[in-house]
Amino acid sequence: MYRNYTCGELRLEHAGQEPVLAGWVQTVRNLGAMTFIDIRDRYGITQLVADENTPAQLKEMFDKLGREFVIQVKGIVRERSSKNAKMATGEIELDIKELTVLNKAAVPPFTIQDDTDGGDELRMKFRYLDLRRETVRKNLELRAKMAHVVRNYLDDLKFIETETPVLMKSTPEGARDFVVPSRMNPNQFYALPQSPQIFKQLLMVAGFDRYYQIVKCFRDEDLRADRQPEFTQIDCEMSFVELEDVLNMFEGLARHMFKEIKEIDPGAFPRITWADAMENYGCDKPDIRFGMKFKNLTGVAKGKEFKVFDEAEYIVGICAPGCGEYTRKQMDALTEFVKRSQVGAKGLVYAKVNDDGTVKSSVDKFYTQEDLAKWCDILEAKPGDLILILSGERIRALSALSVLRLEMGRRCGLMNKENFKPLWVIDFPLLEWDEDSARFYAMHHPFTSPIPVDIPLLDTDPGKVRANAYDLVINGVEIGGGSVRIHDSELQAKMFKTLGFSKQEAENQFGFLMEAFKYGAPPHAGIAFGFDRLVSMFAGLDSIRDVIAFPKNNSGRDVMNDAPSEIAQVQLDELFLSLVAPKSKTL
Amino acid sequence: MYRNYTCGELRLEHAGQEPVLAGWVQTVRNLGAMTFIDIRDRYGITQLVADENTPAQLKEMFDKLGREFVIQVKGIVRERSSKNAKMATGEIELDIKELTVLNKAAVPPFTIQDDTDGGDELRMKFRYLDLRRETVRKNLELRAKMAHVVRNYLDDLKFIETETPVLMKSTPEGARDFVVPSRMNPNQFYALPQSPQIFKQLLMVAGFDRYYQIVKCFRDEDLRADRQPEFTQIDCEMSFVELEDVLNMFEGLARHMFKEIKEIDPGAFPRITWADAMENYGCDKPDIRFGMKFKNLTGVAKGKEFKVFDEAEYIVGICAPGCGEYTRKQMDALTEFVKRSQVGAKGLVYAKVNDDGTVKSSVDKFYTQEDLAKWCDILEAKPGDLILILSGERIRALSALSVLRLEMGRRCGLMNKENFKPLWVIDFPLLEWDEDSARFYAMHHPFTSPIPVDIPLLDTDPGKVRANAYDLVINGVEIGGGSVRIHDSELQAKMFKTLGFSKQEAENQFGFLMEAFKYGAPPHAGIAFGFDRLVSMFAGLDSIRDVIAFPKNNSGRDVMNDAPSEIAQVQLDELFLSLVAPKSKTL
């Protein structure tokens, strides 16, 4: 062992002892007669000192150390004259007696400090140096701890952690697969799993009863800031359960994580139907850290000669408390905000409630104070509040207001990252109508079961059928989702029929799982959590990239080791593949 | 919840209670007036009974149940008249009151019992049914438990579980990579990791200090019984450690597993050098559950006019205790055994020690009783023992005798699977000379460090340099292996030179890791355990296939879901690939 203490371990009680430390040079302060060096390892930082009593040769070596040199040092622990209360080891320093340079270091391309001078790209290229920064390493340590907490919780509840194949069968439905050419089976390909969905359902057929896995999944999609080609799920499935059992089980898991990791109890998770979520928040993953619930003003705002509203299918507003003082400039900015193509509103109507209770609106010429008072009444607006109203086609208006609501939440400082407000969204529509192909699609996947009372609607009004599906949403982010699966083959057949599959098509695409179900499938249900997102949320970060040790950029590249890369012709030959020049495709 | 007890839970103390169970029909015994059905879930089996008191309609439903039907049943727990001491629930039965068929089942293609009638191929095709068999499920449960024990042990010792990329860079060295074409980076490919070697070394450069991961790795090799294209490693790395520290740490892990899983303490693991392993057992993964150590007879057996021995470079023997009574037929079989091409000996010389101490050998005409007594002396052979001798080129003779020794161990019943004899093999040669390319190759990988005292030999006699590498061998199986890595760039440069790399070649192939090492690499070392093999050994199995939920066959196929498979032309187009007909390659 190159050390007998870590750099985070020494305290005043060790004074007089002569430990050996090893680590990286964090800083060098050469004050002439005295030199101070901070030595760093994963566990902390310890101050080393060489002074007039240090042998000249040793002092000289010490003075020559550069940042990030790897050193081993022996010294005597002594009390500091000026203590640093911010450091765990701040009461002591090490009077060095022996020094070995274990490795030199070139000057790093950015400073290894929490507030580094390195830009995003540079830090990704030298990720192994970026990971030296405490703030980055802490994220990865948190990730490891969360995995540990999840596993122990599920292990205790008799879930069997089971590894499912990474080299699996390519499926036509869903997102795009990454494929892996098979050398031993020429011209055939494996696919990397988008999720272990089929395998976990098979494990239920196999009687495993409770399964989980923290598992890498893959999707070949164009990337956004919070997407990675490979990502990690906490994947779970249970047998002989109903909706209530699954929600309770995994609410238990989530609360356990909050307790163990954040030391908070968010209380019982509210449940909200998809329809209510849309009505009240305009989206299926509402951020309920703050109110500003939507109110339908269609009834009271129409018929006053204001053409925009009169022609609108739906008029919907929110009340932003205390924003009545917004200036003209601020209001213009909000109007610009909603008109951006990402939000898509045509304009913004607002009304400010004055201190005397009167209302000043952007549509004063159409509405009397009495009319406006009705708006205030519905929106529970008080003096000093700001009413914001959008209108148009219902779904578009809801969706645009949902974005505006979040913007107002941000502006009002209501989105504290340490305030966690989880909820379940339930009763999703089972099916989505697609105009282009004039058919229904499964919103979740074709094995999601309908809510039992809605089953008759499959014949009469499929669009109204609600799914036995659920999402766990925390602070506006979908953290997990799942469903009770169909285990009854007659219901499954009806489902396929509703989706417009012929028997043959259903057989071709899902025959394998249907075959398995013939041999006695238990009722089962499951869920998958986005582990990267969950960690990122617990770490108070916006991007999942920061909780992944070696992430890829938006082009799916690892800029650190320059992957993907070309491969040798002999490899292509062995795989019976030839390359097509990208240009030839666009010609 | 479809149940309030599992099928393994009810005992005499529950008599009179009215629980609900759910599970699969294991067996139906219709005795006319009475019908007994065993209901099975993951937790056990409970006997259900319908008799003359059961309502006719219910009895009729009950009688119609088939094997593997999924049922839910409510009944009253009562004491059995004839108890079954072999079953945990054997003292009670459930007098059924309500029955729901949750799912019917087609007749399974083989019986779901420990001693099934299903052949290997059929069981793999219907793996989800095979996994219902307790004996198979237990293996997977053991696997989950072992992962749990490993993780908790390493977590407690501050190892950070860190996920490394699955989509990584293809490397030319080592075994064949599986590759993944990149759509976003046309004509470029990711590779699936053969191991996270580079990433774990980077994590050490990053100061993670202690890393582990239970991780899928991939090798596109032609498969054998104990090889799978995807397999799982317990992958570990530590900083600021020397050989002794690593061996102690991971011997601790292994002993902890033996204690927690098998409830045994195998004691301190002996360490044996590679040279001694070759000398005494003829192989680098000796099975030390039994003796039969090799003895060099070259000195005493030459010069007696026996041409075979006189011309041999090396003459080596073992003593098989108590095998002196082997018949002519048995000896012929052994001779045939060693002459098989897999063993490769030209013949077998033997000598039996009679009860009176005289020796009867197959080469009596060349050797006197006095000569033979010397052999007995060296081999410590006693009356009733059998001496077996091979000769020829040294390495070939050792290797052939190593196979024969294992065969004798098997024949003598000395290879009890519940007798675990772990050991460390250390001091491997660093380099291997390859005649064809007239250069040295790294036996482990080019970052493995030499034993410090041997470093000067790199210049003078590279073949003699020993590596700071180690294998954990249990019962003749290599369970883990690793090395102290080179962290010093000068030593690394010398290593590359010895391996015949030009500076440019070294740069091209390993530049990326060398670049990282410039910024302060700590001394570090690591190990990787073959998790599938370890579980398989703990489960007393011969193949790793039985401890993998969904394994592939020897052609790399998942016969259950028929992967790999063809993909659509549009997928190929998106990936800028075209297929080459396999035949055109052989033309």
mmCIF file with all atom_site columns, C-alpha atoms in Angstrom, chain A residues 174-309:
data_model
loop_
_atom_site.group_PDB
_atom_site.id
_atom_site.type_symbol
_atom_site.label_atom_id
_atom_site.label_alt_id
_atom_site.label_comp_id
_atom_site.label_asym_id
_atom_site.label_entity_id
_atom_site.label_seq_id
_atom_site.pdbx_PDB_ins_code
_atom_site.Cartn_x
_atom_site.Cartn_y
_atom_site.Cartn_z
_atom_site.occupancy
_atom_site.B_iso_or_equiv
_atom_site.pdbx_formal_charge
_atom_site.auth_seq_id
_atom_site.auth_comp_id
_atom_site.auth_asym_id
_atom_site.auth_atom_id
_atom_site.pdbx_PDB_model_num
ATOM 1   C CA . GLY A 1 174 ? -40.911 1.390   -31.516 1.00 0.00 ? 174 GLY A CA 1
ATOM 2   C CA . ALA A 1 175 ? -37.819 3.526   -31.817 1.00 0.00 ? 175 ALA A CA 1
ATOM 3   C CA . ARG A 1 176 ? -34.876 2.667   -34.019 1.00 0.00 ? 176 ARG A CA 1
ATOM 4   C CA . ASP A 1 177 ? -32.688 -0.234  -32.891 1.00 0.00 ? 177 ASP A CA 1
ATOM 5   C CA . PHE A 1 178 ? -28.931 -0.299  -32.792 1.00 0.00 ? 178 PHE A CA 1
ATOM 6   C CA . VAL A 1 179 ? -27.993 -3.471  -34.644 1.00 0.00 ? 179 VAL A CA 1
ATOM 7   C CA . VAL A 1 180 ? -24.997 -5.793  -34.385 1.00 0.00 ? 180 VAL A CA 1
ATOM 8   C CA . PRO A 1 181 ? -24.022 -7.859  -37.421 1.00 0.00 ? 181 PRO A CA 1
ATOM 9   C CA . SER A 1 182 ? -23.466 -11.529 -36.659 1.00 0.00 ? 182 SER A CA 1
ATOM 10  C CA . ARG A 1 183 ? -20.330 -13.107 -38.079 1.00 0.00 ? 183 ARG A CA 1
ATOM 11  C CA . MET A 1 184 ? -21.462 -16.638 -37.361 1.00 0.00 ? 184 MET A CA 1
ATOM 12  C CA . ASN A 1 185 ? -24.880 -16.025 -38.892 1.00 0.00 ? 185 ASN A CA 1
ATOM 13  C CA . PRO A 1 186 ? -24.027 -14.124 -42.075 1.00 0.00 ? 186 PRO A CA 1
ATOM 14  C CA . ASN A 1 187 ? -26.322 -11.286 -43.126 1.00 0.00 ? 187 ASN A CA 1
ATOM 15  C CA . GLN A 1 188 ? -28.217 -11.508 -39.859 1.00 0.00 ? 188 GLN A CA 1
ATOM 16  C CA . PHE A 1 189 ? -28.184 -8.981  -37.059 1.00 0.00 ? 189 PHE A CA 1
ATOM 17  C CA . TYR A 1 190 ? -28.740 -8.797  -33.347 1.00 0.00 ? 190 TYR A CA 1
ATOM 18  C CA . ALA A 1 191 ? -30.368 -5.689  -31.916 1.00 0.00 ? 191 ALA A CA 1
ATOM 19  C CA . LEU A 1 192 ? -29.403 -3.972  -28.689 1.00 0.00 ? 192 LEU A CA 1
ATOM 20  C CA . PRO A 1 193 ? -32.415 -3.781  -26.338 1.00 0.00 ? 193 PRO A CA 1
ATOM 21  C CA . GLN A 1 194 ? -34.499 -0.613  -26.199 1.00 0.00 ? 194 GLN A CA 1
ATOM 22  C CA . SER A 1 195 ? -35.774 -2.152  -23.001 1.00 0.00 ? 195 SER A CA 1
ATOM 23  C CA . PRO A 1 196 ? -35.923 -5.700  -21.653 1.00 0.00 ? 196 PRO A CA 1
ATOM 24  C CA . GLN A 1 197 ? -39.741 -5.541  -21.993 1.00 0.00 ? 197 GLN A CA 1
ATOM 25  C CA . ILE A 1 198 ? -40.224 -8.905  -23.694 1.00 0.00 ? 198 ILE A CA 1
ATOM 26  C CA . PHE A 1 199 ? -37.704 -10.682 -21.510 1.00 0.00 ? 199 PHE A CA 1
ATOM 27  C CA . LYS A 1 200 ? -39.202 -9.405  -18.292 1.00 0.00 ? 200 LYS A CA 1
ATOM 28  C CA . GLN A 1 201 ? -42.657 -10.500 -19.390 1.00 0.00 ? 201 GLN A CA 1
ATOM 29  C CA . LEU A 1 202 ? -41.168 -13.901 -20.226 1.00 0.00 ? 202 LEU A CA 1
ATOM 30  C CA . LEU A 1 203 ? -39.670 -14.046 -16.752 1.00 0.00 ? 203 LEU A CA 1
ATOM 31  C CA . MET A 1 204 ? -43.184 -13.594 -15.406 1.00 0.00 ? 204 MET A CA 1
ATOM 32  C CA . VAL A 1 205 ? -44.377 -16.437 -17.642 1.00 0.00 ? 205 VAL A CA 1
ATOM 33  C CA . ALA A 1 206 ? -41.422 -18.350 -16.174 1.00 0.00 ? 206 ALA A CA 1
ATOM 34  C CA . GLY A 1 207 ? -42.815 -17.791 -12.686 1.00 0.00 ? 207 GLY A CA 1
ATOM 35  C CA . PHE A 1 208 ? -40.011 -15.533 -11.447 1.00 0.00 ? 208 PHE A CA 1
ATOM 36  C CA . ASP A 1 209 ? -42.746 -13.548 -9.706  1.00 0.00 ? 209 ASP A CA 1
ATOM 37  C CA . ARG A 1 210 ? -40.635 -10.482 -8.985  1.00 0.00 ? 210 ARG A CA 1
ATOM 38  C CA . TYR A 1 211 ? -37.881 -9.331  -11.302 1.00 0.00 ? 211 TYR A CA 1
ATOM 39  C CA . TYR A 1 212 ? -35.667 -6.290  -11.441 1.00 0.00 ? 212 TYR A CA 1
ATOM 40  C CA . GLN A 1 213 ? -32.547 -5.176  -13.184 1.00 0.00 ? 213 GLN A CA 1
ATOM 41  C CA . ILE A 1 214 ? -30.563 -1.970  -13.393 1.00 0.00 ? 214 ILE A CA 1
ATOM 42  C CA . VAL A 1 215 ? -29.823 -2.262  -17.040 1.00 0.00 ? 215 VAL A CA 1
ATOM 43  C CA . LYS A 1 216 ? -28.359 -0.468  -20.029 1.00 0.00 ? 216 LYS A CA 1
ATOM 44  C CA . CYS A 1 217 ? -30.820 0.216   -22.839 1.00 0.00 ? 217 CYS A CA 1
ATOM 45  C CA . PHE A 1 218 ? -30.169 1.612   -26.287 1.00 0.00 ? 218 PHE A CA 1
ATOM 46  C CA . ARG A 1 219 ? -32.034 3.789   -28.738 1.00 0.00 ? 219 ARG A CA 1
ATOM 47  C CA . ASP A 1 220 ? -30.685 5.029   -32.040 1.00 0.00 ? 220 ASP A CA 1
ATOM 48  C CA . GLU A 1 221 ? -32.497 8.346   -31.961 1.00 0.00 ? 221 GLU A CA 1
ATOM 49  C CA . ASP A 1 222 ? -31.370 11.829  -32.787 1.00 0.00 ? 222 ASP A CA 1
ATOM 50  C CA . LEU A 1 223 ? -30.094 13.142  -29.503 1.00 0.00 ? 223 LEU A CA 1
ATOM 51  C CA . ARG A 1 224 ? -31.173 15.971  -27.285 1.00 0.00 ? 224 ARG A CA 1
ATOM 52  C CA . ALA A 1 225 ? -29.563 17.320  -24.156 1.00 0.00 ? 225 ALA A CA 1
ATOM 53  C CA . ASP A 1 226 ? -31.254 14.760  -21.935 1.00 0.00 ? 226 ASP A CA 1
ATOM 54  C CA . ARG A 1 227 ? -30.941 11.798  -24.287 1.00 0.00 ? 227 ARG A CA 1
ATOM 55  C CA . GLN A 1 228 ? -28.056 9.423   -24.712 1.00 0.00 ? 228 GLN A CA 1
ATOM 56  C CA . PRO A 1 229 ? -27.765 6.512   -27.161 1.00 0.00 ? 229 PRO A CA 1
ATOM 57  C CA . GLU A 1 230 ? -27.164 4.278   -24.161 1.00 0.00 ? 230 GLU A CA 1
ATOM 58  C CA . PHE A 1 231 ? -29.031 4.923   -20.947 1.00 0.00 ? 231 PHE A CA 1
ATOM 59  C CA . THR A 1 232 ? -29.852 3.029   -17.793 1.00 0.00 ? 232 THR A CA 1
ATOM 60  C CA . GLN A 1 233 ? -33.202 1.841   -16.490 1.00 0.00 ? 233 GLN A CA 1
ATOM 61  C CA . ILE A 1 234 ? -34.368 0.402   -13.219 1.00 0.00 ? 234 ILE A CA 1
ATOM 62  C CA . ASP A 1 235 ? -36.546 -2.232  -14.810 1.00 0.00 ? 235 ASP A CA 1
ATOM 63  C CA . CYS A 1 236 ? -39.117 -4.120  -12.728 1.00 0.00 ? 236 CYS A CA 1
ATOM 64  C CA . GLU A 1 237 ? -41.964 -6.570  -13.172 1.00 0.00 ? 237 GLU A CA 1
ATOM 65  C CA . MET A 1 238 ? -44.298 -8.390  -10.751 1.00 0.00 ? 238 MET A CA 1
ATOM 66  C CA . SER A 1 239 ? -46.825 -11.184 -11.052 1.00 0.00 ? 239 SER A CA 1
ATOM 67  C CA . PHE A 1 240 ? -50.252 -11.654 -9.476  1.00 0.00 ? 240 PHE A CA 1
ATOM 68  C CA . VAL A 1 241 ? -50.662 -7.939  -8.900  1.00 0.00 ? 241 VAL A CA 1
ATOM 69  C CA . GLU A 1 242 ? -53.145 -5.245  -9.799  1.00 0.00 ? 242 GLU A CA 1
ATOM 70  C CA . LEU A 1 243 ? -52.659 -1.556  -10.392 1.00 0.00 ? 243 LEU A CA 1
ATOM 71  C CA . GLU A 1 244 ? -52.898 -0.658  -6.710  1.00 0.00 ? 244 GLU A CA 1
ATOM 72  C CA . ASP A 1 245 ? -50.201 -3.176  -5.749  1.00 0.00 ? 245 ASP A CA 1
ATOM 73  C CA . VAL A 1 246 ? -47.739 -1.914  -8.310  1.00 0.00 ? 246 VAL A CA 1
ATOM 74  C CA . LEU A 1 247 ? -48.248 1.741   -7.434  1.00 0.00 ? 247 LEU A CA 1
ATOM 75  C CA . ASN A 1 248 ? -47.825 0.998   -3.734  1.00 0.00 ? 248 ASN A CA 1
ATOM 76  C CA . MET A 1 249 ? -44.726 -1.108  -4.290  1.00 0.00 ? 249 MET A CA 1
ATOM 77  C CA . PHE A 1 250 ? -42.893 1.438   -6.398  1.00 0.00 ? 250 PHE A CA 1
ATOM 78  C CA . GLU A 1 251 ? -44.096 4.455   -4.482  1.00 0.00 ? 251 GLU A CA 1
ATOM 79  C CA . GLY A 1 252 ? -42.479 2.611   -1.581  1.00 0.00 ? 252 GLY A CA 1
ATOM 80  C CA . LEU A 1 253 ? -39.248 2.334   -3.537  1.00 0.00 ? 253 LEU A CA 1
ATOM 81  C CA . ALA A 1 254 ? -39.295 6.009   -4.499  1.00 0.00 ? 254 ALA A CA 1
ATOM 82  C CA . ARG A 1 255 ? -40.046 7.139   -0.943  1.00 0.00 ? 255 ARG A CA 1
ATOM 83  C CA . HIS A 1 256 ? -37.296 4.884   0.347   1.00 0.00 ? 256 HIS A CA 1
ATOM 84  C CA . MET A 1 257 ? -34.860 6.596   -2.030  1.00 0.00 ? 257 MET A CA 1
ATOM 85  C CA . PHE A 1 258 ? -35.980 10.042  -0.895  1.00 0.00 ? 258 PHE A CA 1
ATOM 86  C CA . LYS A 1 259 ? -35.491 8.962   2.689   1.00 0.00 ? 259 LYS A CA 1
ATOM 87  C CA . GLU A 1 260 ? -32.117 7.272   2.265   1.00 0.00 ? 260 GLU A CA 1
ATOM 88  C CA . ILE A 1 261 ? -30.572 9.716   -0.167  1.00 0.00 ? 261 ILE A CA 1
ATOM 89  C CA . LYS A 1 262 ? -32.225 13.072  0.480   1.00 0.00 ? 262 LYS A CA 1
ATOM 90  C CA . GLU A 1 263 ? -33.434 12.436  4.020   1.00 0.00 ? 263 GLU A CA 1
ATOM 91  C CA . ILE A 1 264 ? -36.890 13.703  3.200   1.00 0.00 ? 264 ILE A CA 1
ATOM 92  C CA . ASP A 1 265 ? -40.366 12.207  3.232   1.00 0.00 ? 265 ASP A CA 1
ATOM 93  C CA . PRO A 1 266 ? -42.404 13.570  0.327   1.00 0.00 ? 266 PRO A CA 1
ATOM 94  C CA . GLY A 1 267 ? -45.536 11.968  1.818   1.00 0.00 ? 267 GLY A CA 1
ATOM 95  C CA . ALA A 1 268 ? -48.061 9.879   -0.099  1.00 0.00 ? 268 ALA A CA 1
ATOM 96  C CA . PHE A 1 269 ? -47.876 10.582  -3.821  1.00 0.00 ? 269 PHE A CA 1
ATOM 97  C CA . PRO A 1 270 ? -51.016 12.222  -5.203  1.00 0.00 ? 270 PRO A CA 1
ATOM 98  C CA . ARG A 1 271 ? -52.621 10.470  -8.152  1.00 0.00 ? 271 ARG A CA 1
ATOM 99  C CA . ILE A 1 272 ? -54.051 12.426  -10.998 1.00 0.00 ? 272 ILE A CA 1
ATOM 100 C CA . THR A 1 273 ? -55.764 11.160  -14.097 1.00 0.00 ? 273 THR A CA 1
ATOM 101 C CA . TRP A 1 274 ? -54.329 11.978  -17.467 1.00 0.00 ? 274 TRP A CA 1
ATOM 102 C CA . ALA A 1 275 ? -57.511 13.914  -18.295 1.00 0.00 ? 275 ALA A CA 1
ATOM 103 C CA . ASP A 1 276 ? -57.184 16.031  -15.141 1.00 0.00 ? 276 ASP A CA 1
ATOM 104 C CA . ALA A 1 277 ? -53.496 16.594  -15.774 1.00 0.00 ? 277 ALA A CA 1
ATOM 105 C CA . MET A 1 278 ? -54.303 17.917  -19.234 1.00 0.00 ? 278 MET A CA 1
ATOM 106 C CA . GLU A 1 279 ? -57.192 20.041  -17.953 1.00 0.00 ? 279 GLU A CA 1
ATOM 107 C CA . ASN A 1 280 ? -55.306 21.535  -15.015 1.00 0.00 ? 280 ASN A CA 1
ATOM 108 C CA . TYR A 1 281 ? -51.727 21.674  -16.239 1.00 0.00 ? 281 TYR A CA 1
ATOM 109 C CA . GLY A 1 282 ? -51.956 21.229  -20.000 1.00 0.00 ? 282 GLY A CA 1
ATOM 110 C CA . CYS A 1 283 ? -49.512 18.334  -19.993 1.00 0.00 ? 283 CYS A CA 1
ATOM 111 C CA . ASP A 1 284 ? -49.163 14.744  -18.813 1.00 0.00 ? 284 ASP A CA 1
ATOM 112 C CA . LYS A 1 285 ? -46.171 15.416  -16.579 1.00 0.00 ? 285 LYS A CA 1
ATOM 113 C CA . PRO A 1 286 ? -47.263 18.332  -14.416 1.00 0.00 ? 286 PRO A CA 1
ATOM 114 C CA . ASP A 1 287 ? -44.829 20.117  -12.146 1.00 0.00 ? 287 ASP A CA 1
ATOM 115 C CA . ILE A 1 288 ? -46.822 20.460  -8.944  1.00 0.00 ? 288 ILE A CA 1
ATOM 116 C CA . ARG A 1 289 ? -44.204 22.275  -6.922  1.00 0.00 ? 289 ARG A CA 1
ATOM 117 C CA . PHE A 1 290 ? -46.434 25.281  -7.506  1.00 0.00 ? 290 PHE A CA 1
ATOM 118 C CA . GLY A 1 291 ? -50.091 25.957  -8.290  1.00 0.00 ? 291 GLY A CA 1
ATOM 119 C CA . MET A 1 292 ? -51.124 28.214  -11.192 1.00 0.00 ? 292 MET A CA 1
ATOM 120 C CA . LYS A 1 293 ? -53.694 25.624  -12.148 1.00 0.00 ? 293 LYS A CA 1
ATOM 121 C CA . PHE A 1 294 ? -55.440 26.188  -15.437 1.00 0.00 ? 294 PHE A CA 1
ATOM 122 C CA . LYS A 1 295 ? -58.967 27.608  -15.401 1.00 0.00 ? 295 LYS A CA 1
ATOM 123 C CA . ASN A 1 296 ? -61.339 27.329  -18.300 1.00 0.00 ? 296 ASN A CA 1
ATOM 124 C CA . LEU A 1 297 ? -62.543 30.817  -19.241 1.00 0.00 ? 297 LEU A CA 1
ATOM 125 C CA . THR A 1 298 ? -64.312 29.789  -22.434 1.00 0.00 ? 298 THR A CA 1
ATOM 126 C CA . GLY A 1 299 ? -67.732 30.326  -20.893 1.00 0.00 ? 299 GLY A CA 1
ATOM 127 C CA . VAL A 1 300 ? -67.119 33.794  -19.508 1.00 0.00 ? 300 VAL A CA 1
ATOM 128 C CA . ALA A 1 301 ? -64.781 35.239  -22.121 1.00 0.00 ? 301 ALA A CA 1
ATOM 129 C CA . LYS A 1 302 ? -66.752 34.589  -25.257 1.00 0.00 ? 302 LYS A CA 1
ATOM 130 C CA . GLY A 1 303 ? -69.427 36.771  -26.803 1.00 0.00 ? 303 GLY A CA 1
ATOM 131 C CA . LYS A 1 304 ? -67.910 40.144  -25.994 1.00 0.00 ? 304 LYS A CA 1
ATOM 132 C CA . GLU A 1 305 ? -66.977 41.012  -29.556 1.00 0.00 ? 305 GLU A CA 1
ATOM 133 C CA . PHE A 1 306 ? -63.319 40.102  -29.011 1.00 0.00 ? 306 PHE A CA 1
ATOM 134 C CA . LYS A 1 307 ? -62.834 38.210  -32.228 1.00 0.00 ? 307 LYS A CA 1
ATOM 135 C CA . VAL A 1 308 ? -59.808 36.170  -31.129 1.00 0.00 ? 308 VAL A CA 1
ATOM 136 C CA . PHE A 1 309 ? -61.704 34.681  -28.205 1.00 0.00 ? 309 PHE A CA 1
#
